[in-house]
Each structure stands twice: as C-alpha cells, then as structure tokens.
Amino acid sequence: MSDSLDLLRAANPVPAPAAFASATQRRMIAAIVAHDPPSQGGPLARLLRRLPRRRLYLIAVAAVLTAGCAAGAVAVLQGERSAPLSGALPGPPGGRYSFSVIPSLGAGTVGWCIGEETQTPPPTLRRLARRLRSDIEQVLASDRAQLRRGHLTQARRRQLMRYVESTLPDALRSLAPGRYRSSPLLREFARAYPTGEGSGACGDAATRGRPIVAAMSAGEAGRHVALYLTAPEVAAVRVSPALTVLTSASPQLPDGYRFAVVLEPKGRSGPVGVSGPRPVAALDRRGRVIPAGRVPGEGETAIGQAAVYWQARHRRSVVGARTPAAKPPPAACEIDTRRLRSATLYYGSVVVRVHGAPQLAGRPYLSCAYTQLYLRGYTVQAAVLLDARHPGRLPAGLPDSVALRSQPETANEPPRSGQQAITGRRIGDAWLVVESLDHRGSSTLAERLAVLERLGVCVRLHGPPCP
Amino acid sequence: MGDSAQERQERFERLFAAHHAQVAAYAGRRAPREAVEDVVEETFLVAWRSLERVPDDPLPWLYGVARRVLANRRRGGRRAAALVQRLGHESERAAASPPGGPWLSAPLEAALRALSDREREAVLLIAWEGLTPSQAAIAAGCSAAAFRVRLHRARARLARALCEAAPPGDLLEPVKGVESS
C-alpha cells in the first residue's frame, strides 16, 4: 500500500453507500417535487445555459453597458437652454426684460405671482398709433360677423372696453422719454376686472396634474418673451414641435420650482399669442409629456380655500354688487391694524377655517388673511402666510429675500421686475408680510418695518376663531 | 398533471432511487451525520429544478452539485460560528464539525490538511468516490486535463505530507471505531 491514494481508500469512512429507508425516500421525493420546476424558456435561454459561466458574465456585463448607454441616450432630453430671468429682448438692440416671482397674497390662495418689467426705447407717436390700431384690429377680427349684423354682445363690448382701458394708459405712459413701460398697471387692472381667462400673472401652486404653475409674457410684437414657472419635476417645456426649452432652477424662485424663459424665435411661431403666453406641454427628464389634466381631489378648487371678503364702507363703490361685510368676520387668521392709527382700511379677506394640502409640491404658502390699507402717502397690502401643506409648521423662507442684520426674524425682498418690495416678519409659525402698492407711491424699507412693528396677528387653527 | 409532467417526475424518481445512496455517502464522508439528509435533499432539489441539464452519466454531476451545497453550508456555518463567537458563546455547531472528520487517523488528517481544498477534493473523488479522472473532472467543475494536473500535484503533495507526518504503519490505525478495509 505504497500509493497515498490507496491509504486514503483504506481510510474511507463510508466504504459502502447505504440507501435510505423507503419511507424516507418517499418523504424526500414528495418534498422535492412539491417545488415547481422552473420555466425552461425559449431558444435564447437554452443557448445561454450552454455557454460557459465566465463567458456568460462577460456577455451580461456587455449587455448592461449597452443597455445603460442606450437608456442614457434616450434619457438625454434635447432642447434649447432657457434664457435667464432677466436679459435682452429678442430683436433690435436696446430692449430688456426681467421677471420675478412672489407669493400670491390674496386670502385663500396658495400660489405664486409673476411680475415682469420691460425696458424698450420710447416709440414715436406714429409707431404707437400703428401698433394700437393693429392690436385693436386683431381683437375685433373675431367680431366681424357680429359687426356686420350691426351689434356686439354686451359682454364683448365690456371686454373691448377693458382692453382699451388697459392698453391706452400704458401706451401713453411709454411715450414719456426715458420712462420704463412696466406692467403693474396691467396687474392692477386685471385685479380690478378679473375675467378668469387669459394668461394671468398669478397661478396656483403645483400639484399632480398642474405642472405649469404660471405663465407671463413681456415685450412687444416680434420681440416677445415668455416665462413659464413650473413644478419641480418639469425638465422642459415644448412650445411647438420645433421648439423645446429646458427648464432651469434659480434661487429667486420658490423652493424646488423651475422656470423656462422662451424668447420669440426669428421668423417662427413664438411663445406668445394674441392673449398671452401660448399653452405649452410640460416634459419630464425622459421627454415624456407630464399630464396636465385635473386630478380629482387635487384640482384647483382643492387648493384654494374659501375666503370671506370684507370692504370698508367708504370703498363700497369700487367692486361688487353684493354688499360685503364692513370689517373682517371671525376667522382662523386676523391682521390687527388698531395700533396703526394713521391707516385707512380699504378691503381684505380672511380664511374662516384652514386645512392643509399635503399633496402640494415644494413648500408653498397659504395666505389666510389679506388687508389693503392706506397710510399717509403710500398704500400697502399685508398678508399672513402659513405653510400650505401643513399649517402650524414653520413656513419656508421668503424666496430671494435677505434677513435683516438688526432683525434676523425679518426678511426683505427688494423691489424688482415689476414687483414691489416685500418685507416679512416671522410671528410664530407664520409670516406677516407687507408689500408696497405703487399706484399711490412706494414705501421705504423703514416704513414697511414700522408697519410690521405695529400690525398684530392672530392665528387660531383650532378652537374658537379670532375675534 | 400532464403527461410530460408525469414523465418528468418519474424520471426524477428513477434518478433519486439510483443515486441517492452515493450522494448520501459522498455527503457522509465530508459532513456530520446529522447534515447528510439535508445535503441529499438540497442536491436533488437542484436536480429536480434542472432535470433537463442532468447528463446521461448523472453521478459526477450530482457530486458536483453536492460539493457546492456543502460549500454553501460551510460558509453558512462559518457565518453562524462567527456570530455566536461575537455574541460571546461557545459555538457547539463549529465544534461538531472538525475539518477532516472524526474518523481519520491524526497523521492522515494532517496530510489532508496540508492540501488545498481543490487538491483535497481531487484525491478524495478518486479515492473515496471511485470516479475516473474524467468523471471526477465533471464533479470538480473543470476540464479533464486540468483535473489530471491537479490530481498529479495533489498525490505528490499528499505523499510528501504523509511521509513527514508518520511512518506508513501508523496511518491505518482505526480511530473511534471506524474500520478500515
């Protein structure tokens, strides 16, 4: 037994195999065949099984790399880069535009307002007349059939009057040399005559089914520019089959929101139509269209919250056929103006009962009280802003604002792009904000701070309302 | 159950009846007695799920599967032992499965320990399982040529180790009641 293998054979610990008892065999077979045999697959599966395992790994790695590259190629969304929030208007040199975004302050609203400011060389009177004529003809084009019959409907007549009222003063103002033609006048006009149609400068906060939050256009025929404020998941907007613009982020925007600024392309259909920015399709990172339909329970009506309007008696002639309350009714929020003795109240609104909307994207605000008041020499609007998703939690910081060194709880947004300055102070889990209204003179930062100092706030999310 | 399924099960039962004893013996030479049934069941479960891949000479293929099942169990056992050790307890499970088994004489066990895992498996497939080198190559999962080289090296190393460990007369001393033939 000289061979080492013979030694091993001699030491075999189980020299003869012994079969299991038949009962044990049956039990084991039954346990094994209770498992389903795997599907055998097609010819490809059989081919893969025959390949050596190492080669199979190489094939798998190559397949993963190829698929990854292909997916990457598909995932790269093609489109033009967005223009900046402020820049040069398209067309002849000398024109500039600028956009800004601020929270919507009307009580019950959860959304954002876009302000725009354009600076163009003053037109000559002849050019202005030609432009006005062209604009009015464009508006009347759809009414030719009615005009031939010799009458216009009352509603259409009102619409035309509004158009002329809104256009003429703005156009006339632009005649003054060196003056900017800015849009707050139009905004104020739109606020006084809300039609609920058109582009609008304000929009509700983003939810599922609302990828485009708001749109705003600026400029003039041939050199238009449009801003689309979008939900965080929007990677691009498709203006037309030939024009897709990628969205960008900006610290000037609310938390997580994105924007696309589209300049009118030369000789092609642009982003602005007769009634403002054209509707666009929102695209995700893979270029798929994000549905813009309303989702039941998450639509517009679910975001805005019912607010009660009130109006001081001396302002009764301004708006409305129904007689509103003369002072704020008991509600969840209240702005107390009693310490501002020089203030004259105009009107306002309050949310009676606040509820959260966790489905909202980002960290938008819910305005739960709004007041417009006149102080000696200037008008301001004040609002109480809560976290719209979870009222009672600390709301997000005011976008694009700077905390004051002397008062860290107070933030100031300087005036820009057709928006007036906003100054806000944190009070508990709410912001009290004050914004200038320019048509009766702008306020200074010191004046807004003085107003903030004297305004009181009551927020009662549960229990009895503020008196 | 359709005809093909019935045929499949009958084929498996024939395979099990013909070879489960050899697989049990293979497991019994390498693992504690209480683990043998589990190893056999796991091995034949793989066979059941891959019945179409079982070659005409199934035994070496079954040994190959059983080898991998045992390797998995050893890895699991090491993890369990490490866990038990981390917890500060003596690992009974580890103590119950000394490498090489309780049946070999100390010099033979020392000589087998001197081989690498692959070399040890090569000599044991020939010596204990009685396979030809070609069959053993299938069980070891390599080509016949590679197996021959491996076996040659293993035999040489085993011989050297045995010479160093003890004179040949001591190697066949039965231990713990296991008889040598």
Tab-separated table of C-alpha atoms in Angstrom, chain A residues 26-322:
chain	number	residue	atom	x	y	z
A	26	ARG	CA	-40.853	8.877	-0.390
A	27	ARG	CA	-40.881	11.758	2.079
A	28	MET	CA	-37.869	13.391	0.454
A	29	ILE	CA	-39.173	12.949	-3.090
A	30	ALA	CA	-42.542	14.379	-2.121
A	31	ALA	CA	-40.838	17.378	-0.518
A	32	ILE	CA	-38.668	17.969	-3.581
A	33	VAL	CA	-41.311	17.650	-6.302
A	34	ALA	CA	-43.583	19.971	-4.359
A	35	HIS	CA	-41.318	22.714	-5.745
A	36	ASP	CA	-42.399	23.923	-9.163
A	37	PRO	CA	-39.856	23.201	-11.884
A	38	PRO	CA	-38.650	26.470	-13.434
A	39	SER	CA	-39.782	27.558	-16.848
A	40	GLN	CA	-37.376	26.279	-19.455
A	41	GLY	CA	-37.580	29.395	-21.609
A	42	GLY	CA	-37.050	29.580	-25.331
A	43	PRO	CA	-34.076	29.009	-27.620
A	44	LEU	CA	-32.234	32.013	-26.157
A	45	ALA	CA	-32.486	30.614	-22.639
A	46	ARG	CA	-31.200	27.246	-23.838
A	47	LEU	CA	-28.304	28.947	-25.636
A	48	LEU	CA	-27.396	30.936	-22.529
A	49	ARG	CA	-27.437	27.792	-20.418
A	50	ARG	CA	-24.978	26.113	-22.754
A	51	LEU	CA	-22.469	28.965	-22.579
A	52	PRO	CA	-19.631	28.696	-20.067
A	53	ARG	CA	-20.387	30.694	-16.959
A	54	ARG	CA	-17.413	33.065	-17.326
A	55	ARG	CA	-18.414	33.927	-20.863
A	56	LEU	CA	-21.937	34.479	-19.638
A	57	TYR	CA	-20.682	37.070	-17.150
A	58	LEU	CA	-18.878	38.915	-19.938
A	59	ILE	CA	-21.999	38.867	-22.074
A	60	ALA	CA	-24.073	40.129	-19.148
A	61	VAL	CA	-21.639	42.980	-18.453
A	62	ALA	CA	-21.616	43.949	-22.123
A	63	ALA	CA	-25.409	43.846	-22.222
A	64	VAL	CA	-25.684	46.043	-19.130
A	65	LEU	CA	-23.229	48.561	-20.580
A	66	THR	CA	-25.013	48.631	-23.918
A	67	ALA	CA	-28.421	48.963	-22.293
A	68	GLY	CA	-27.124	51.692	-19.983
A	69	CYS	CA	-25.690	53.660	-22.892
A	70	ALA	CA	-28.919	53.235	-24.842
A	71	ALA	CA	-31.021	54.285	-21.876
A	72	GLY	CA	-28.718	57.248	-21.306
A	73	ALA	CA	-29.101	58.261	-24.916
A	74	VAL	CA	-32.873	58.053	-24.606
A	75	ALA	CA	-32.872	59.857	-21.271
A	76	VAL	CA	-30.958	62.891	-22.558
A	77	LEU	CA	-33.661	65.415	-23.243
A	78	GLN	CA	-32.887	67.564	-26.234
A	79	GLY	CA	-33.840	71.207	-26.216
A	80	GLU	CA	-32.657	74.782	-26.129
A	81	ARG	CA	-31.414	76.278	-22.905
A	82	SER	CA	-33.743	78.628	-21.136
A	83	ALA	CA	-32.995	82.326	-21.348
A	84	PRO	CA	-32.283	83.917	-17.928
A	85	LEU	CA	-34.906	85.542	-15.735
A	86	SER	CA	-33.506	88.928	-16.786
A	87	GLY	CA	-31.929	89.674	-20.136
A	88	ALA	CA	-32.101	91.313	-23.517
A	89	LEU	CA	-35.291	91.197	-25.537
A	90	PRO	CA	-35.015	89.473	-28.894
A	91	GLY	CA	-34.905	91.649	-31.969
A	92	PRO	CA	-33.284	95.073	-32.296
A	93	PRO	CA	-30.876	96.011	-29.501
A	94	GLY	CA	-31.943	98.270	-26.691
A	95	GLY	CA	-34.736	96.281	-25.098
A	96	ARG	CA	-34.531	94.410	-21.820
A	97	TYR	CA	-36.892	92.233	-19.822
A	98	SER	CA	-36.944	90.998	-16.251
A	99	PHE	CA	-39.184	88.547	-14.395
A	100	SER	CA	-39.680	87.961	-10.677
A	101	VAL	CA	-41.857	85.643	-8.604
A	102	ILE	CA	-43.547	86.428	-5.308
A	103	PRO	CA	-46.147	84.594	-3.210
A	104	SER	CA	-49.769	85.183	-4.028
A	105	LEU	CA	-51.149	87.245	-1.154
A	106	GLY	CA	-54.929	87.073	-1.645
A	107	ALA	CA	-56.530	85.244	1.275
A	108	GLY	CA	-57.313	81.630	0.481
A	109	THR	CA	-54.819	81.464	-2.374
A	110	VAL	CA	-51.895	79.064	-2.496
A	111	GLY	CA	-49.802	80.181	-5.405
A	112	TRP	CA	-47.326	82.490	-6.994
A	113	CYS	CA	-47.435	85.706	-8.971
A	114	ILE	CA	-45.049	86.645	-11.740
A	115	GLY	CA	-44.046	90.236	-12.215
A	116	GLU	CA	-42.404	91.427	-15.410
A	117	GLU	CA	-40.730	94.598	-16.434
A	118	THR	CA	-39.614	95.525	-19.918
A	119	GLN	CA	-37.499	98.411	-20.970
A	120	THR	CA	-37.812	99.444	-24.585
A	121	PRO	CA	-36.784	102.581	-26.432
A	122	PRO	CA	-39.708	105.054	-26.405
A	123	PRO	CA	-41.759	104.624	-29.579
A	124	THR	CA	-42.674	107.523	-31.800
A	125	LEU	CA	-46.312	108.639	-31.782
A	126	ARG	CA	-46.725	107.293	-35.300
A	127	ARG	CA	-45.392	103.862	-34.345
A	128	LEU	CA	-47.587	103.845	-31.252
A	129	ALA	CA	-50.725	104.665	-33.262
A	130	ARG	CA	-49.888	101.947	-35.772
A	131	ARG	CA	-49.382	99.410	-33.009
A	132	LEU	CA	-52.639	100.326	-31.237
A	133	ARG	CA	-54.560	100.100	-34.493
A	134	SER	CA	-53.028	96.722	-35.219
A	135	ASP	CA	-53.841	95.449	-31.751
A	136	ILE	CA	-57.450	96.611	-31.826
A	137	GLU	CA	-57.966	95.216	-35.327
A	138	GLN	CA	-56.648	91.920	-34.125
A	139	VAL	CA	-59.115	91.909	-31.239
A	140	LEU	CA	-62.011	92.900	-33.473
A	141	ALA	CA	-61.180	90.286	-36.101
A	142	SER	CA	-63.167	87.657	-34.299
A	143	ASP	CA	-66.130	90.026	-34.018
A	144	ARG	CA	-66.509	90.880	-37.717
A	145	ALA	CA	-69.564	88.655	-38.113
A	146	GLN	CA	-71.272	90.369	-35.194
A	147	LEU	CA	-70.282	93.802	-36.502
A	148	ARG	CA	-71.777	93.039	-39.926
A	149	ARG	CA	-75.068	92.283	-38.205
A	150	GLY	CA	-74.739	95.683	-36.575
A	151	HIS	CA	-74.337	94.815	-32.945
A	152	LEU	CA	-71.923	93.416	-30.383
A	153	THR	CA	-72.971	91.451	-27.349
A	154	GLN	CA	-72.873	93.316	-24.078
A	155	ALA	CA	-70.155	91.024	-22.734
A	156	ARG	CA	-67.970	91.525	-25.785
A	157	ARG	CA	-68.395	95.279	-25.590
A	158	ARG	CA	-67.250	95.215	-21.958
A	159	GLN	CA	-64.251	93.116	-22.895
A	160	LEU	CA	-63.245	95.562	-25.604
A	161	MET	CA	-63.595	98.489	-23.237
A	162	ARG	CA	-61.371	96.753	-20.747
A	163	TYR	CA	-58.803	96.143	-23.426
A	164	VAL	CA	-58.733	99.764	-24.486
A	165	GLU	CA	-58.699	100.945	-20.877
A	166	SER	CA	-55.783	98.704	-20.084
A	167	THR	CA	-53.775	99.361	-23.205
A	168	LEU	CA	-54.132	103.075	-23.744
A	169	PRO	CA	-52.768	104.451	-20.469
A	170	ASP	CA	-49.863	102.065	-20.616
A	171	ALA	CA	-49.106	103.001	-24.199
A	172	LEU	CA	-49.387	106.694	-23.455
A	173	ARG	CA	-47.073	106.356	-20.478
A	174	SER	CA	-44.463	104.766	-22.666
A	175	LEU	CA	-44.358	107.951	-24.745
A	176	ALA	CA	-42.636	109.768	-21.926
A	177	PRO	CA	-38.950	109.715	-22.785
A	178	GLY	CA	-36.699	107.702	-20.506
A	179	ARG	CA	-39.592	106.040	-18.678
A	180	TYR	CA	-39.910	102.304	-18.406
A	181	ARG	CA	-43.061	100.645	-19.564
A	182	SER	CA	-43.902	98.379	-16.705
A	183	SER	CA	-46.751	96.038	-16.078
A	184	PRO	CA	-48.011	96.740	-12.546
A	185	LEU	CA	-50.699	98.950	-14.086
A	186	LEU	CA	-51.899	95.984	-16.086
A	187	ARG	CA	-51.729	93.843	-12.985
A	188	GLU	CA	-53.828	96.299	-11.058
A	189	PHE	CA	-56.281	96.452	-13.931
A	190	ALA	CA	-56.510	92.660	-14.002
A	191	ARG	CA	-57.106	92.655	-10.251
A	192	ALA	CA	-59.993	95.113	-10.583
A	193	TYR	CA	-61.576	93.296	-13.536
A	194	PRO	CA	-60.848	89.623	-13.011
A	195	THR	CA	-62.034	87.694	-16.043
A	196	GLY	CA	-60.638	84.295	-15.106
A	197	GLU	CA	-59.284	83.866	-18.641
A	198	GLY	CA	-56.081	84.603	-20.413
A	199	SER	CA	-52.505	84.105	-19.293
A	200	GLY	CA	-52.730	85.763	-15.923
A	201	ALA	CA	-49.763	86.746	-13.808
A	202	CYS	CA	-50.668	84.510	-10.878
A	203	GLY	CA	-51.140	80.771	-10.665
A	204	ASP	CA	-51.931	78.152	-8.092
A	205	ALA	CA	-49.135	76.114	-6.563
A	206	ALA	CA	-48.001	72.965	-8.338
A	207	THR	CA	-49.716	69.665	-7.697
A	208	ARG	CA	-50.000	66.445	-9.635
A	209	GLY	CA	-51.803	67.419	-12.820
A	210	ARG	CA	-50.605	71.024	-12.676
A	211	PRO	CA	-47.010	71.058	-13.933
A	212	ILE	CA	-47.195	74.617	-15.293
A	213	VAL	CA	-47.825	76.897	-12.331
A	214	ALA	CA	-47.998	80.259	-14.062
A	215	ALA	CA	-47.021	81.940	-17.302
A	216	MET	CA	-46.287	85.546	-18.140
A	217	SER	CA	-45.268	87.319	-21.315
A	218	ALA	CA	-43.438	90.558	-21.905
A	219	GLY	CA	-42.182	92.543	-24.834
A	220	GLU	CA	-43.981	93.505	-27.997
A	221	ALA	CA	-44.824	92.039	-31.378
A	222	GLY	CA	-41.746	90.496	-32.939
A	223	ARG	CA	-39.730	90.609	-29.713
A	224	HIS	CA	-41.819	88.739	-27.213
A	225	VAL	CA	-40.517	86.780	-24.272
A	226	ALA	CA	-42.474	84.414	-22.027
A	227	LEU	CA	-41.771	82.954	-18.619
A	228	TYR	CA	-43.194	79.585	-17.602
A	229	LEU	CA	-42.991	78.798	-13.894
A	230	THR	CA	-43.060	75.036	-13.488
A	231	ALA	CA	-43.299	72.292	-10.905
A	232	PRO	CA	-40.024	70.682	-9.745
A	233	GLU	CA	-40.430	67.586	-11.950
A	234	VAL	CA	-40.663	69.535	-15.210
A	235	ALA	CA	-37.428	69.235	-17.206
A	236	ALA	CA	-38.537	71.106	-20.314
A	237	VAL	CA	-41.480	72.802	-21.956
A	238	ARG	CA	-42.477	72.096	-25.538
A	239	VAL	CA	-43.666	75.325	-27.106
A	240	SER	CA	-44.098	73.879	-30.590
A	241	PRO	CA	-42.964	70.712	-32.377
A	242	ALA	CA	-39.775	72.565	-33.373
A	243	LEU	CA	-39.123	74.373	-30.104
A	244	THR	CA	-38.425	72.692	-26.766
A	245	VAL	CA	-36.813	74.690	-23.976
A	246	LEU	CA	-35.114	73.118	-20.958
A	247	THR	CA	-36.058	74.424	-17.536
A	248	SER	CA	-33.619	75.903	-15.023
A	249	ALA	CA	-33.520	76.377	-11.275
A	250	SER	CA	-32.947	79.715	-9.589
A	251	PRO	CA	-32.611	80.933	-6.007
A	252	GLN	CA	-35.058	83.661	-6.979
A	253	LEU	CA	-37.801	81.042	-7.298
A	254	PRO	CA	-39.821	79.280	-4.606
A	255	ASP	CA	-38.456	76.090	-3.096
A	256	GLY	CA	-37.772	73.497	-5.847
A	257	TYR	CA	-39.627	75.289	-8.620
A	258	ARG	CA	-38.113	75.715	-12.076
A	259	PHE	CA	-38.564	78.117	-14.942
A	260	ALA	CA	-38.244	78.344	-18.693
A	261	VAL	CA	-37.870	81.725	-20.352
A	262	VAL	CA	-38.632	81.480	-24.062
A	263	LEU	CA	-37.564	84.188	-26.489
A	264	GLU	CA	-39.510	84.697	-29.695
A	265	PRO	CA	-37.546	82.918	-32.423
A	266	LYS	CA	-36.844	84.888	-35.566
A	267	GLY	CA	-39.323	84.096	-38.344
A	268	ARG	CA	-41.007	81.295	-36.413
A	269	SER	CA	-44.059	80.904	-34.255
A	270	GLY	CA	-43.174	82.250	-30.822
A	271	PRO	CA	-44.271	81.574	-27.271
A	272	VAL	CA	-46.756	84.461	-27.162
A	273	GLY	CA	-50.116	84.554	-28.882
A	274	VAL	CA	-52.841	87.186	-29.036
A	275	SER	CA	-53.988	86.549	-25.479
A	276	GLY	CA	-50.605	85.987	-23.862
A	277	PRO	CA	-48.269	83.036	-23.465
A	278	ARG	CA	-49.260	80.037	-25.536
A	279	PRO	CA	-50.082	76.818	-23.730
A	280	VAL	CA	-47.082	74.514	-23.609
A	281	ALA	CA	-46.571	70.840	-22.824
A	282	ALA	CA	-44.525	70.045	-19.733
A	283	LEU	CA	-41.936	67.292	-20.266
A	284	ASP	CA	-40.173	65.129	-17.696
A	285	ARG	CA	-36.481	64.186	-17.779
A	286	ARG	CA	-37.117	61.468	-20.332
A	287	GLY	CA	-39.034	63.780	-22.605
A	288	ARG	CA	-42.416	62.348	-21.749
A	289	VAL	CA	-45.370	64.691	-21.524
A	290	ILE	CA	-46.498	65.247	-17.939
A	291	PRO	CA	-50.285	65.103	-17.920
A	292	ALA	CA	-51.805	68.460	-17.191
A	293	GLY	CA	-55.307	67.256	-16.522
A	294	ARG	CA	-57.016	67.904	-13.286
A	295	VAL	CA	-56.794	65.059	-10.806
A	296	PRO	CA	-59.964	64.593	-8.767
A	297	GLY	CA	-59.416	65.948	-5.294
A	298	GLU	CA	-56.224	67.746	-6.283
A	299	GLY	CA	-57.578	70.255	-8.714
A	300	GLU	CA	-57.797	73.979	-8.494
A	301	THR	CA	-60.786	74.008	-6.202
A	302	ALA	CA	-59.000	71.789	-3.684
A	303	ILE	CA	-56.008	74.137	-3.426
A	304	GLY	CA	-57.631	77.476	-2.917
A	305	GLN	CA	-59.508	77.762	0.360
A	306	ALA	CA	-62.768	79.556	0.886
A	307	ALA	CA	-62.237	83.136	1.981
A	308	VAL	CA	-64.692	85.773	3.174
A	309	TYR	CA	-64.328	89.183	1.566
A	310	TRP	CA	-64.879	92.398	3.513
A	311	GLN	CA	-64.779	96.031	2.432
A	312	ALA	CA	-64.667	99.311	4.328
A	313	ARG	CA	-67.811	101.414	3.828
A	314	HIS	CA	-66.016	104.332	2.224
A	315	ARG	CA	-64.699	101.994	-0.504
A	316	ARG	CA	-68.096	100.420	-1.221
A	317	SER	CA	-68.335	101.849	-4.756
A	318	VAL	CA	-65.260	100.077	-6.083
A	319	VAL	CA	-66.252	96.490	-6.503
A	320	GLY	CA	-69.174	94.177	-6.369
A	321	ALA	CA	-72.936	94.200	-6.468
A	322	ARG	CA	-73.381	92.316	-3.217
